[in-house]
Amino acid sequence: MAIKPAYVKKTGTLLMERYPDAFGADFEHNKDVVEELTNIESKGVELWSRRTSVMY
């Protein structure tokens, strides 16, 4: 399965809009927050989503 950048970006944007105070400068904390707030089943998409969504 190819990882769709638009899907990842949209997911990251939605997380930041809905939970703006949940994210900070700590990458490890942000990864945990993404894991708690999402239900992503594909390992590749999950890892990509974690990396991308914490950057916004």
mmCIF file with all atom_site columns, N, CA, C and O in Angstrom:
data_model
loop_
_atom_site.group_PDB
_atom_site.id
_atom_site.type_symbol
_atom_site.label_atom_id
_atom_site.label_alt_id
_atom_site.label_comp_id
_atom_site.label_asym_id
_atom_site.label_entity_id
_atom_site.label_seq_id
_atom_site.pdbx_PDB_ins_code
_atom_site.Cartn_x
_atom_site.Cartn_y
_atom_site.Cartn_z
_atom_site.occupancy
_atom_site.B_iso_or_equiv
_atom_site.pdbx_formal_charge
_atom_site.auth_seq_id
_atom_site.auth_comp_id
_atom_site.auth_asym_id
_atom_site.auth_atom_id
_atom_site.pdbx_PDB_model_num
ATOM 1   N N  . MET A 1 1  ? 0.842  -1.183 0.000  1.00 0.00 ? 1  MET A N  1
ATOM 2   C CA . MET A 1 1  ? 0.000  0.000  0.000  1.00 0.00 ? 1  MET A CA 1
ATOM 3   C C  . MET A 1 1  ? 0.882  1.239  0.000  1.00 0.00 ? 1  MET A C  1
ATOM 4   O O  . MET A 1 1  ? 1.782  1.379  0.820  1.00 0.00 ? 1  MET A O  1
ATOM 5   N N  . ALA A 1 2  ? 0.617  2.119  -0.922 1.00 0.00 ? 2  ALA A N  1
ATOM 6   C CA . ALA A 1 2  ? 1.366  3.369  -0.981 1.00 0.00 ? 2  ALA A CA 1
ATOM 7   C C  . ALA A 1 2  ? 0.811  4.339  0.064  1.00 0.00 ? 2  ALA A C  1
ATOM 8   O O  . ALA A 1 2  ? -0.390 4.398  0.301  1.00 0.00 ? 2  ALA A O  1
ATOM 9   N N  . ILE A 1 3  ? 1.688  5.066  0.673  1.00 0.00 ? 3  ILE A N  1
ATOM 10  C CA . ILE A 1 3  ? 1.274  6.070  1.649  1.00 0.00 ? 3  ILE A CA 1
ATOM 11  C C  . ILE A 1 3  ? 0.867  7.323  0.892  1.00 0.00 ? 3  ILE A C  1
ATOM 12  O O  . ILE A 1 3  ? 1.622  7.838  0.080  1.00 0.00 ? 3  ILE A O  1
ATOM 13  N N  . LYS A 1 4  ? -0.307 7.788  1.150  1.00 0.00 ? 4  LYS A N  1
ATOM 14  C CA . LYS A 1 4  ? -0.830 8.956  0.452  1.00 0.00 ? 4  LYS A CA 1
ATOM 15  C C  . LYS A 1 4  ? -0.529 10.213 1.269  1.00 0.00 ? 4  LYS A C  1
ATOM 16  O O  . LYS A 1 4  ? -1.104 10.408 2.335  1.00 0.00 ? 4  LYS A O  1
ATOM 17  N N  . PRO A 1 5  ? 0.386  11.064 0.790  1.00 0.00 ? 5  PRO A N  1
ATOM 18  C CA . PRO A 1 5  ? 0.750  12.273 1.532  1.00 0.00 ? 5  PRO A CA 1
ATOM 19  C C  . PRO A 1 5  ? -0.441 13.173 1.857  1.00 0.00 ? 5  PRO A C  1
ATOM 20  O O  . PRO A 1 5  ? -0.483 13.781 2.922  1.00 0.00 ? 5  PRO A O  1
ATOM 21  N N  . ALA A 1 6  ? -1.418 13.246 0.964  1.00 0.00 ? 6  ALA A N  1
ATOM 22  C CA . ALA A 1 6  ? -2.586 14.100 1.234  1.00 0.00 ? 6  ALA A CA 1
ATOM 23  C C  . ALA A 1 6  ? -3.349 13.588 2.451  1.00 0.00 ? 6  ALA A C  1
ATOM 24  O O  . ALA A 1 6  ? -3.825 14.373 3.276  1.00 0.00 ? 6  ALA A O  1
ATOM 25  N N  . TYR A 1 7  ? -3.466 12.271 2.585  1.00 0.00 ? 7  TYR A N  1
ATOM 26  C CA . TYR A 1 7  ? -4.149 11.672 3.734  1.00 0.00 ? 7  TYR A CA 1
ATOM 27  C C  . TYR A 1 7  ? -3.402 11.993 5.028  1.00 0.00 ? 7  TYR A C  1
ATOM 28  O O  . TYR A 1 7  ? -4.000 12.372 6.034  1.00 0.00 ? 7  TYR A O  1
ATOM 29  N N  . VAL A 1 8  ? -2.105 11.863 4.981  1.00 0.00 ? 8  VAL A N  1
ATOM 30  C CA . VAL A 1 8  ? -1.286 12.110 6.164  1.00 0.00 ? 8  VAL A CA 1
ATOM 31  C C  . VAL A 1 8  ? -1.364 13.583 6.562  1.00 0.00 ? 8  VAL A C  1
ATOM 32  O O  . VAL A 1 8  ? -1.542 13.911 7.744  1.00 0.00 ? 8  VAL A O  1
ATOM 33  N N  . LYS A 1 9  ? -1.258 14.467 5.599  1.00 0.00 ? 9  LYS A N  1
ATOM 34  C CA . LYS A 1 9  ? -1.320 15.898 5.879  1.00 0.00 ? 9  LYS A CA 1
ATOM 35  C C  . LYS A 1 9  ? -2.687 16.287 6.434  1.00 0.00 ? 9  LYS A C  1
ATOM 36  O O  . LYS A 1 9  ? -2.786 17.061 7.393  1.00 0.00 ? 9  LYS A O  1
ATOM 37  N N  . LYS A 1 10 ? -3.749 15.737 5.846  1.00 0.00 ? 10 LYS A N  1
ATOM 38  C CA . LYS A 1 10 ? -5.092 16.034 6.323  1.00 0.00 ? 10 LYS A CA 1
ATOM 39  C C  . LYS A 1 10 ? -5.276 15.545 7.763  1.00 0.00 ? 10 LYS A C  1
ATOM 40  O O  . LYS A 1 10 ? -5.834 16.253 8.599  1.00 0.00 ? 10 LYS A O  1
ATOM 41  N N  . THR A 1 11 ? -4.792 14.352 8.056  1.00 0.00 ? 11 THR A N  1
ATOM 42  C CA . THR A 1 11 ? -4.891 13.811 9.404  1.00 0.00 ? 11 THR A CA 1
ATOM 43  C C  . THR A 1 11 ? -4.137 14.684 10.400 1.00 0.00 ? 11 THR A C  1
ATOM 44  O O  . THR A 1 11 ? -4.646 15.004 11.471 1.00 0.00 ? 11 THR A O  1
ATOM 45  N N  . GLY A 1 12 ? -2.928 15.091 10.044 1.00 0.00 ? 12 GLY A N  1
ATOM 46  C CA . GLY A 1 12 ? -2.139 15.960 10.912 1.00 0.00 ? 12 GLY A CA 1
ATOM 47  C C  . GLY A 1 12 ? -2.802 17.300 11.144 1.00 0.00 ? 12 GLY A C  1
ATOM 48  O O  . GLY A 1 12 ? -2.844 17.805 12.273 1.00 0.00 ? 12 GLY A O  1
ATOM 49  N N  . THR A 1 13 ? -3.359 17.861 10.092 1.00 0.00 ? 13 THR A N  1
ATOM 50  C CA . THR A 1 13 ? -4.046 19.150 10.207 1.00 0.00 ? 13 THR A CA 1
ATOM 51  C C  . THR A 1 13 ? -5.274 19.041 11.107 1.00 0.00 ? 13 THR A C  1
ATOM 52  O O  . THR A 1 13 ? -5.496 19.894 11.965 1.00 0.00 ? 13 THR A O  1
ATOM 53  N N  . LEU A 1 14 ? -6.051 17.972 10.933 1.00 0.00 ? 14 LEU A N  1
ATOM 54  C CA . LEU A 1 14 ? -7.227 17.774 11.770 1.00 0.00 ? 14 LEU A CA 1
ATOM 55  C C  . LEU A 1 14 ? -6.847 17.608 13.243 1.00 0.00 ? 14 LEU A C  1
ATOM 56  O O  . LEU A 1 14 ? -7.502 18.171 14.128 1.00 0.00 ? 14 LEU A O  1
ATOM 57  N N  . LEU A 1 15 ? -5.797 16.846 13.503 1.00 0.00 ? 15 LEU A N  1
ATOM 58  C CA . LEU A 1 15 ? -5.360 16.666 14.888 1.00 0.00 ? 15 LEU A CA 1
ATOM 59  C C  . LEU A 1 15 ? -4.936 17.997 15.507 1.00 0.00 ? 15 LEU A C  1
ATOM 60  O O  . LEU A 1 15 ? -5.270 18.284 16.658 1.00 0.00 ? 15 LEU A O  1
ATOM 61  N N  . MET A 1 16 ? -4.210 18.797 14.751 1.00 0.00 ? 16 MET A N  1
ATOM 62  C CA . MET A 1 16 ? -3.757 20.088 15.278 1.00 0.00 ? 16 MET A CA 1
ATOM 63  C C  . MET A 1 16 ? -4.931 21.046 15.496 1.00 0.00 ? 16 MET A C  1
ATOM 64  O O  . MET A 1 16 ? -4.915 21.830 16.441 1.00 0.00 ? 16 MET A O  1
ATOM 65  N N  . GLU A 1 17 ? -5.938 20.982 14.638 1.00 0.00 ? 17 GLU A N  1
ATOM 66  C CA . GLU A 1 17 ? -7.113 21.848 14.803 1.00 0.00 ? 17 GLU A CA 1
ATOM 67  C C  . GLU A 1 17 ? -7.957 21.427 15.999 1.00 0.00 ? 17 GLU A C  1
ATOM 68  O O  . GLU A 1 17 ? -8.443 22.265 16.750 1.00 0.00 ? 17 GLU A O  1
ATOM 69  N N  . ARG A 1 18 ? -8.127 20.131 16.161 1.00 0.00 ? 18 ARG A N  1
ATOM 70  C CA . ARG A 1 18 ? -8.994 19.623 17.230 1.00 0.00 ? 18 ARG A CA 1
ATOM 71  C C  . ARG A 1 18 ? -8.320 19.587 18.595 1.00 0.00 ? 18 ARG A C  1
ATOM 72  O O  . ARG A 1 18 ? -8.988 19.713 19.621 1.00 0.00 ? 18 ARG A O  1
ATOM 73  N N  . TYR A 1 19 ? -7.018 19.369 18.608 1.00 0.00 ? 19 TYR A N  1
ATOM 74  C CA . TYR A 1 19 ? -6.292 19.237 19.876 1.00 0.00 ? 19 TYR A CA 1
ATOM 75  C C  . TYR A 1 19 ? -5.038 20.119 19.894 1.00 0.00 ? 19 TYR A C  1
ATOM 76  O O  . TYR A 1 19 ? -3.920 19.624 20.032 1.00 0.00 ? 19 TYR A O  1
ATOM 77  N N  . PRO A 1 20 ? -5.195 21.422 19.763 1.00 0.00 ? 20 PRO A N  1
ATOM 78  C CA . PRO A 1 20 ? -4.017 22.294 19.644 1.00 0.00 ? 20 PRO A CA 1
ATOM 79  C C  . PRO A 1 20 ? -3.114 22.285 20.880 1.00 0.00 ? 20 PRO A C  1
ATOM 80  O O  . PRO A 1 20 ? -1.902 22.461 20.760 1.00 0.00 ? 20 PRO A O  1
ATOM 81  N N  . ASP A 1 21 ? -3.684 22.064 22.046 1.00 0.00 ? 21 ASP A N  1
ATOM 82  C CA . ASP A 1 21 ? -2.873 22.079 23.265 1.00 0.00 ? 21 ASP A CA 1
ATOM 83  C C  . ASP A 1 21 ? -2.233 20.736 23.575 1.00 0.00 ? 21 ASP A C  1
ATOM 84  O O  . ASP A 1 21 ? -1.441 20.633 24.508 1.00 0.00 ? 21 ASP A O  1
ATOM 85  N N  . ALA A 1 22 ? -2.560 19.717 22.806 1.00 0.00 ? 22 ALA A N  1
ATOM 86  C CA . ALA A 1 22 ? -2.029 18.377 23.077 1.00 0.00 ? 22 ALA A CA 1
ATOM 87  C C  . ALA A 1 22 ? -0.600 18.205 22.582 1.00 0.00 ? 22 ALA A C  1
ATOM 88  O O  . ALA A 1 22 ? 0.120  17.341 23.064 1.00 0.00 ? 22 ALA A O  1
ATOM 89  N N  . PHE A 1 23 ? -0.180 19.033 21.643 1.00 0.00 ? 23 PHE A N  1
ATOM 90  C CA . PHE A 1 23 ? 1.134  18.881 21.021 1.00 0.00 ? 23 PHE A CA 1
ATOM 91  C C  . PHE A 1 23 ? 2.097  19.967 21.486 1.00 0.00 ? 23 PHE A C  1
ATOM 92  O O  . PHE A 1 23 ? 1.700  21.071 21.799 1.00 0.00 ? 23 PHE A O  1
ATOM 93  N N  . GLY A 1 24 ? 3.367  19.597 21.518 1.00 0.00 ? 24 GLY A N  1
ATOM 94  C CA . GLY A 1 24 ? 4.393  20.539 21.929 1.00 0.00 ? 24 GLY A CA 1
ATOM 95  C C  . GLY A 1 24 ? 5.676  20.303 21.163 1.00 0.00 ? 24 GLY A C  1
ATOM 96  O O  . GLY A 1 24 ? 5.675  19.736 20.068 1.00 0.00 ? 24 GLY A O  1
ATOM 97  N N  . ALA A 1 25 ? 6.788  20.674 21.752 1.00 0.00 ? 25 ALA A N  1
ATOM 98  C CA . ALA A 1 25 ? 8.087  20.562 21.097 1.00 0.00 ? 25 ALA A CA 1
ATOM 99  C C  . ALA A 1 25 ? 8.723  19.177 21.266 1.00 0.00 ? 25 ALA A C  1
ATOM 100 O O  . ALA A 1 25 ? 9.661  18.840 20.543 1.00 0.00 ? 25 ALA A O  1
ATOM 101 N N  . ASP A 1 26 ? 8.219  18.366 22.171 1.00 0.00 ? 26 ASP A N  1
ATOM 102 C CA . ASP A 1 26 ? 8.797  17.045 22.449 1.00 0.00 ? 26 ASP A CA 1
ATOM 103 C C  . ASP A 1 26 ? 8.263  16.014 21.455 1.00 0.00 ? 26 ASP A C  1
ATOM 104 O O  . ASP A 1 26 ? 7.090  15.622 21.492 1.00 0.00 ? 26 ASP A O  1
ATOM 105 N N  . PHE A 1 27 ? 9.122  15.554 20.564 1.00 0.00 ? 27 PHE A N  1
ATOM 106 C CA . PHE A 1 27 ? 8.741  14.625 19.505 1.00 0.00 ? 27 PHE A CA 1
ATOM 107 C C  . PHE A 1 27 ? 8.171  13.324 20.066 1.00 0.00 ? 27 PHE A C  1
ATOM 108 O O  . PHE A 1 27 ? 7.163  12.819 19.573 1.00 0.00 ? 27 PHE A O  1
ATOM 109 N N  . GLU A 1 28 ? 8.800  12.754 21.075 1.00 0.00 ? 28 GLU A N  1
ATOM 110 C CA . GLU A 1 28 ? 8.341  11.489 21.657 1.00 0.00 ? 28 GLU A CA 1
ATOM 111 C C  . GLU A 1 28 ? 6.938  11.641 22.253 1.00 0.00 ? 28 GLU A C  1
ATOM 112 O O  . GLU A 1 28 ? 6.094  10.768 22.090 1.00 0.00 ? 28 GLU A O  1
ATOM 113 N N  . HIS A 1 29 ? 6.708  12.741 22.936 1.00 0.00 ? 29 HIS A N  1
ATOM 114 C CA . HIS A 1 29 ? 5.375  13.004 23.492 1.00 0.00 ? 29 HIS A CA 1
ATOM 115 C C  . HIS A 1 29 ? 4.350  13.124 22.376 1.00 0.00 ? 29 HIS A C  1
ATOM 116 O O  . HIS A 1 29 ? 3.246  12.569 22.464 1.00 0.00 ? 29 HIS A O  1
ATOM 117 N N  . ASN A 1 30 ? 4.692  13.835 21.316 1.00 0.00 ? 30 ASN A N  1
ATOM 118 C CA . ASN A 1 30 ? 3.780  14.025 20.194 1.00 0.00 ? 30 ASN A CA 1
ATOM 119 C C  . ASN A 1 30 ? 3.445  12.692 19.518 1.00 0.00 ? 30 ASN A C  1
ATOM 120 O O  . ASN A 1 30 ? 2.304  12.472 19.116 1.00 0.00 ? 30 ASN A O  1
ATOM 121 N N  . LYS A 1 31 ? 4.426  11.802 19.402 1.00 0.00 ? 31 LYS A N  1
ATOM 122 C CA . LYS A 1 31 ? 4.158  10.477 18.832 1.00 0.00 ? 31 LYS A CA 1
ATOM 123 C C  . LYS A 1 31 ? 3.133  9.734  19.680 1.00 0.00 ? 31 LYS A C  1
ATOM 124 O O  . LYS A 1 31 ? 2.217  9.099  19.145 1.00 0.00 ? 31 LYS A O  1
ATOM 125 N N  . ASP A 1 32 ? 3.283  9.811  20.992 1.00 0.00 ? 32 ASP A N  1
ATOM 126 C CA . ASP A 1 32 ? 2.340  9.143  21.895 1.00 0.00 ? 32 ASP A CA 1
ATOM 127 C C  . ASP A 1 32 ? 0.943  9.737  21.760 1.00 0.00 ? 32 ASP A C  1
ATOM 128 O O  . ASP A 1 32 ? -0.054 9.012  21.769 1.00 0.00 ? 32 ASP A O  1
ATOM 129 N N  . VAL A 1 33 ? 0.861  11.050 21.634 1.00 0.00 ? 33 VAL A N  1
ATOM 130 C CA . VAL A 1 33 ? -0.431 11.719 21.481 1.00 0.00 ? 33 VAL A CA 1
ATOM 131 C C  . VAL A 1 33 ? -1.104 11.269 20.187 1.00 0.00 ? 33 VAL A C  1
ATOM 132 O O  . VAL A 1 33 ? -2.295 10.950 20.173 1.00 0.00 ? 33 VAL A O  1
ATOM 133 N N  . VAL A 1 34 ? -0.359 11.213 19.096 1.00 0.00 ? 34 VAL A N  1
ATOM 134 C CA . VAL A 1 34 ? -0.914 10.775 17.815 1.00 0.00 ? 34 VAL A CA 1
ATOM 135 C C  . VAL A 1 34 ? -1.422 9.339  17.938 1.00 0.00 ? 34 VAL A C  1
ATOM 136 O O  . VAL A 1 34 ? -2.509 9.010  17.456 1.00 0.00 ? 34 VAL A O  1
ATOM 137 N N  . GLU A 1 35 ? -0.675 8.499  18.600 1.00 0.00 ? 35 GLU A N  1
ATOM 138 C CA . GLU A 1 35 ? -1.088 7.112  18.781 1.00 0.00 ? 35 GLU A CA 1
ATOM 139 C C  . GLU A 1 35 ? -2.388 7.016  19.579 1.00 0.00 ? 35 GLU A C  1
ATOM 140 O O  . GLU A 1 35 ? -3.263 6.214  19.265 1.00 0.00 ? 35 GLU A O  1
ATOM 141 N N  . GLU A 1 36 ? -2.529 7.842  20.592 1.00 0.00 ? 36 GLU A N  1
ATOM 142 C CA . GLU A 1 36 ? -3.737 7.840  21.415 1.00 0.00 ? 36 GLU A CA 1
ATOM 143 C C  . GLU A 1 36 ? -4.953 8.382  20.655 1.00 0.00 ? 36 GLU A C  1
ATOM 144 O O  . GLU A 1 36 ? -6.070 7.906  20.857 1.00 0.00 ? 36 GLU A O  1
ATOM 145 N N  . LEU A 1 37 ? -4.738 9.369  19.808 1.00 0.00 ? 37 LEU A N  1
ATOM 146 C CA . LEU A 1 37 ? -5.846 10.056 19.150 1.00 0.00 ? 37 LEU A CA 1
ATOM 147 C C  . LEU A 1 37 ? -6.269 9.455  17.819 1.00 0.00 ? 37 LEU A C  1
ATOM 148 O O  . LEU A 1 37 ? -7.294 9.859  17.273 1.00 0.00 ? 37 LEU A O  1
ATOM 149 N N  . THR A 1 38 ? -5.500 8.523  17.299 1.00 0.00 ? 38 THR A N  1
ATOM 150 C CA . THR A 1 38 ? -5.822 7.958  15.989 1.00 0.00 ? 38 THR A CA 1
ATOM 151 C C  . THR A 1 38 ? -6.037 6.460  16.070 1.00 0.00 ? 38 THR A C  1
ATOM 152 O O  . THR A 1 38 ? -5.631 5.813  17.029 1.00 0.00 ? 38 THR A O  1
ATOM 153 N N  . ASN A 1 39 ? -6.649 5.938  15.022 1.00 0.00 ? 39 ASN A N  1
ATOM 154 C CA . ASN A 1 39 ? -6.851 4.514  14.881 1.00 0.00 ? 39 ASN A CA 1
ATOM 155 C C  . ASN A 1 39 ? -6.369 4.130  13.488 1.00 0.00 ? 39 ASN A C  1
ATOM 156 O O  . ASN A 1 39 ? -7.157 3.853  12.592 1.00 0.00 ? 39 ASN A O  1
ATOM 157 N N  . ILE A 1 40 ? -5.062 4.132  13.304 1.00 0.00 ? 40 ILE A N  1
ATOM 158 C CA . ILE A 1 40 ? -4.459 3.855  12.009 1.00 0.00 ? 40 ILE A CA 1
ATOM 159 C C  . ILE A 1 40 ? -3.933 2.425  12.044 1.00 0.00 ? 40 ILE A C  1
ATOM 160 O O  . ILE A 1 40 ? -3.126 2.079  12.900 1.00 0.00 ? 40 ILE A O  1
ATOM 161 N N  . GLU A 1 41 ? -4.393 1.600  11.103 1.00 0.00 ? 41 GLU A N  1
ATOM 162 C CA . GLU A 1 41 ? -4.063 0.187  11.145 1.00 0.00 ? 41 GLU A CA 1
ATOM 163 C C  . GLU A 1 41 ? -2.825 -0.185 10.341 1.00 0.00 ? 41 GLU A C  1
ATOM 164 O O  . GLU A 1 41 ? -2.153 -1.146 10.671 1.00 0.00 ? 41 GLU A O  1
ATOM 165 N N  . SER A 1 42 ? -2.493 0.526  9.301  1.00 0.00 ? 42 SER A N  1
ATOM 166 C CA . SER A 1 42 ? -1.327 0.209  8.498  1.00 0.00 ? 42 SER A CA 1
ATOM 167 C C  . SER A 1 42 ? -0.076 0.732  9.181  1.00 0.00 ? 42 SER A C  1
ATOM 168 O O  . SER A 1 42 ? 0.028  1.908  9.499  1.00 0.00 ? 42 SER A O  1
ATOM 169 N N  . LYS A 1 43 ? 0.897  -0.135 9.422  1.00 0.00 ? 43 LYS A N  1
ATOM 170 C CA . LYS A 1 43 ? 2.122  0.263  10.115 1.00 0.00 ? 43 LYS A CA 1
ATOM 171 C C  . LYS A 1 43 ? 2.853  1.367  9.349  1.00 0.00 ? 43 LYS A C  1
ATOM 172 O O  . LYS A 1 43 ? 3.331  2.325  9.938  1.00 0.00 ? 43 LYS A O  1
ATOM 173 N N  . GLY A 1 44 ? 2.931  1.242  8.022  1.00 0.00 ? 44 GLY A N  1
ATOM 174 C CA . GLY A 1 44 ? 3.598  2.264  7.227  1.00 0.00 ? 44 GLY A CA 1
ATOM 175 C C  . GLY A 1 44 ? 2.921  3.615  7.337  1.00 0.00 ? 44 GLY A C  1
ATOM 176 O O  . GLY A 1 44 ? 3.573  4.638  7.510  1.00 0.00 ? 44 GLY A O  1
ATOM 177 N N  . VAL A 1 45 ? 1.612  3.624  7.265  1.00 0.00 ? 45 VAL A N  1
ATOM 178 C CA . VAL A 1 45 ? 0.872  4.878  7.384  1.00 0.00 ? 45 VAL A CA 1
ATOM 179 C C  . VAL A 1 45 ? 0.971  5.407  8.803  1.00 0.00 ? 45 VAL A C  1
ATOM 180 O O  . VAL A 1 45 ? 1.115  6.601  9.027  1.00 0.00 ? 45 VAL A O  1
ATOM 181 N N  . GLU A 1 46 ? 0.924  4.516  9.784  1.00 0.00 ? 46 GLU A N  1
ATOM 182 C CA . GLU A 1 46 ? 1.024  4.947  11.177 1.00 0.00 ? 46 GLU A CA 1
ATOM 183 C C  . GLU A 1 46 ? 2.351  5.655  11.435 1.00 0.00 ? 46 GLU A C  1
ATOM 184 O O  . GLU A 1 46 ? 2.386  6.742  12.003 1.00 0.00 ? 46 GLU A O  1
ATOM 185 N N  . LEU A 1 47 ? 3.434  5.055  11.006 1.00 0.00 ? 47 LEU A N  1
ATOM 186 C CA . LEU A 1 47 ? 4.741  5.672  11.223 1.00 0.00 ? 47 LEU A CA 1
ATOM 187 C C  . LEU A 1 47 ? 4.858  6.981  10.451 1.00 0.00 ? 47 LEU A C  1
ATOM 188 O O  . LEU A 1 47 ? 5.358  7.967  10.970 1.00 0.00 ? 47 LEU A O  1
ATOM 189 N N  . TRP A 1 48 ? 4.405  6.990  9.209  1.00 0.00 ? 48 TRP A N  1
ATOM 190 C CA . TRP A 1 48 ? 4.464  8.206  8.402  1.00 0.00 ? 48 TRP A CA 1
ATOM 191 C C  . TRP A 1 48 ? 3.590  9.296  9.005  1.00 0.00 ? 48 TRP A C  1
ATOM 192 O O  . TRP A 1 48 ? 3.986  10.450 9.093  1.00 0.00 ? 48 TRP A O  1
ATOM 193 N N  . SER A 1 49 ? 2.405  8.915  9.459  1.00 0.00 ? 49 SER A N  1
ATOM 194 C CA . SER A 1 49 ? 1.492  9.878  10.061 1.00 0.00 ? 49 SER A CA 1
ATOM 195 C C  . SER A 1 49 ? 2.085  10.489 11.319 1.00 0.00 ? 49 SER A C  1
ATOM 196 O O  . SER A 1 49 ? 1.980  11.687 11.560 1.00 0.00 ? 49 SER A O  1
ATOM 197 N N  . ARG A 1 50 ? 2.700  9.679  12.128 1.00 0.00 ? 50 ARG A N  1
ATOM 198 C CA . ARG A 1 50 ? 3.335  10.183 13.354 1.00 0.00 ? 50 ARG A CA 1
ATOM 199 C C  . ARG A 1 50 ? 4.387  11.228 13.031 1.00 0.00 ? 50 ARG A C  1
ATOM 200 O O  . ARG A 1 50 ? 4.448  12.286 13.630 1.00 0.00 ? 50 ARG A O  1
ATOM 201 N N  . ARG A 1 51 ? 5.238  10.912 12.077 1.00 0.00 ? 51 ARG A N  1
ATOM 202 C CA . ARG A 1 51 ? 6.325  11.832 11.726 1.00 0.00 ? 51 ARG A CA 1
ATOM 203 C C  . ARG A 1 51 ? 5.789  13.137 11.171 1.00 0.00 ? 51 ARG A C  1
ATOM 204 O O  . ARG A 1 51 ? 6.280  14.209 11.466 1.00 0.00 ? 51 ARG A O  1
ATOM 205 N N  . THR A 1 52 ? 4.802  13.047 10.301 1.00 0.00 ? 52 THR A N  1
ATOM 206 C CA . THR A 1 52 ? 4.295  14.210 9.613  1.00 0.00 ? 52 THR A CA 1
ATOM 207 C C  . THR A 1 52 ? 3.403  15.068 10.481 1.00 0.00 ? 52 THR A C  1
ATOM 208 O O  . THR A 1 52 ? 3.534  16.286 10.508 1.00 0.00 ? 52 THR A O  1
ATOM 209 N N  . SER A 1 53 ? 2.503  14.452 11.211 1.00 0.00 ? 53 SER A N  1
ATOM 210 C CA . SER A 1 53 ? 1.526  15.239 11.965 1.00 0.00 ? 53 SER A CA 1
ATOM 211 C C  . SER A 1 53 ? 2.153  16.045 13.084 1.00 0.00 ? 53 SER A C  1
ATOM 212 O O  . SER A 1 53 ? 1.638  17.083 13.458 1.00 0.00 ? 53 SER A O  1
ATOM 213 N N  . VAL A 1 54 ? 3.272  15.621 13.624 1.00 0.00 ? 54 VAL A N  1
ATOM 214 C CA . VAL A 1 54 ? 3.885  16.370 14.711 1.00 0.00 ? 54 VAL A CA 1
ATOM 215 C C  . VAL A 1 54 ? 4.689  17.559 14.213 1.00 0.00 ? 54 VAL A C  1
ATOM 216 O O  . VAL A 1 54 ? 5.093  18.406 14.984 1.00 0.00 ? 54 VAL A O  1
ATOM 217 N N  . MET A 1 55 ? 4.886  17.629 12.895 1.00 0.00 ? 55 MET A N  1
ATOM 218 C CA . MET A 1 55 ? 5.657  18.736 12.343 1.00 0.00 ? 55 MET A CA 1
ATOM 219 C C  . MET A 1 55 ? 4.827  19.988 12.131 1.00 0.00 ? 55 MET A C  1
ATOM 220 O O  . MET A 1 55 ? 5.355  21.051 11.933 1.00 0.00 ? 55 MET A O  1
ATOM 221 N N  . TYR A 1 56 ? 3.513  19.877 12.131 1.00 0.00 ? 56 TYR A N  1
ATOM 222 C CA . TYR A 1 56 ? 2.645  21.025 11.834 1.00 0.00 ? 56 TYR A CA 1
ATOM 223 C C  . TYR A 1 56 ? 2.283  21.799 13.057 1.00 0.00 ? 56 TYR A C  1
ATOM 224 O O  . TYR A 1 56 ? 2.142  21.382 14.092 1.00 0.00 ? 56 TYR A O  1
#
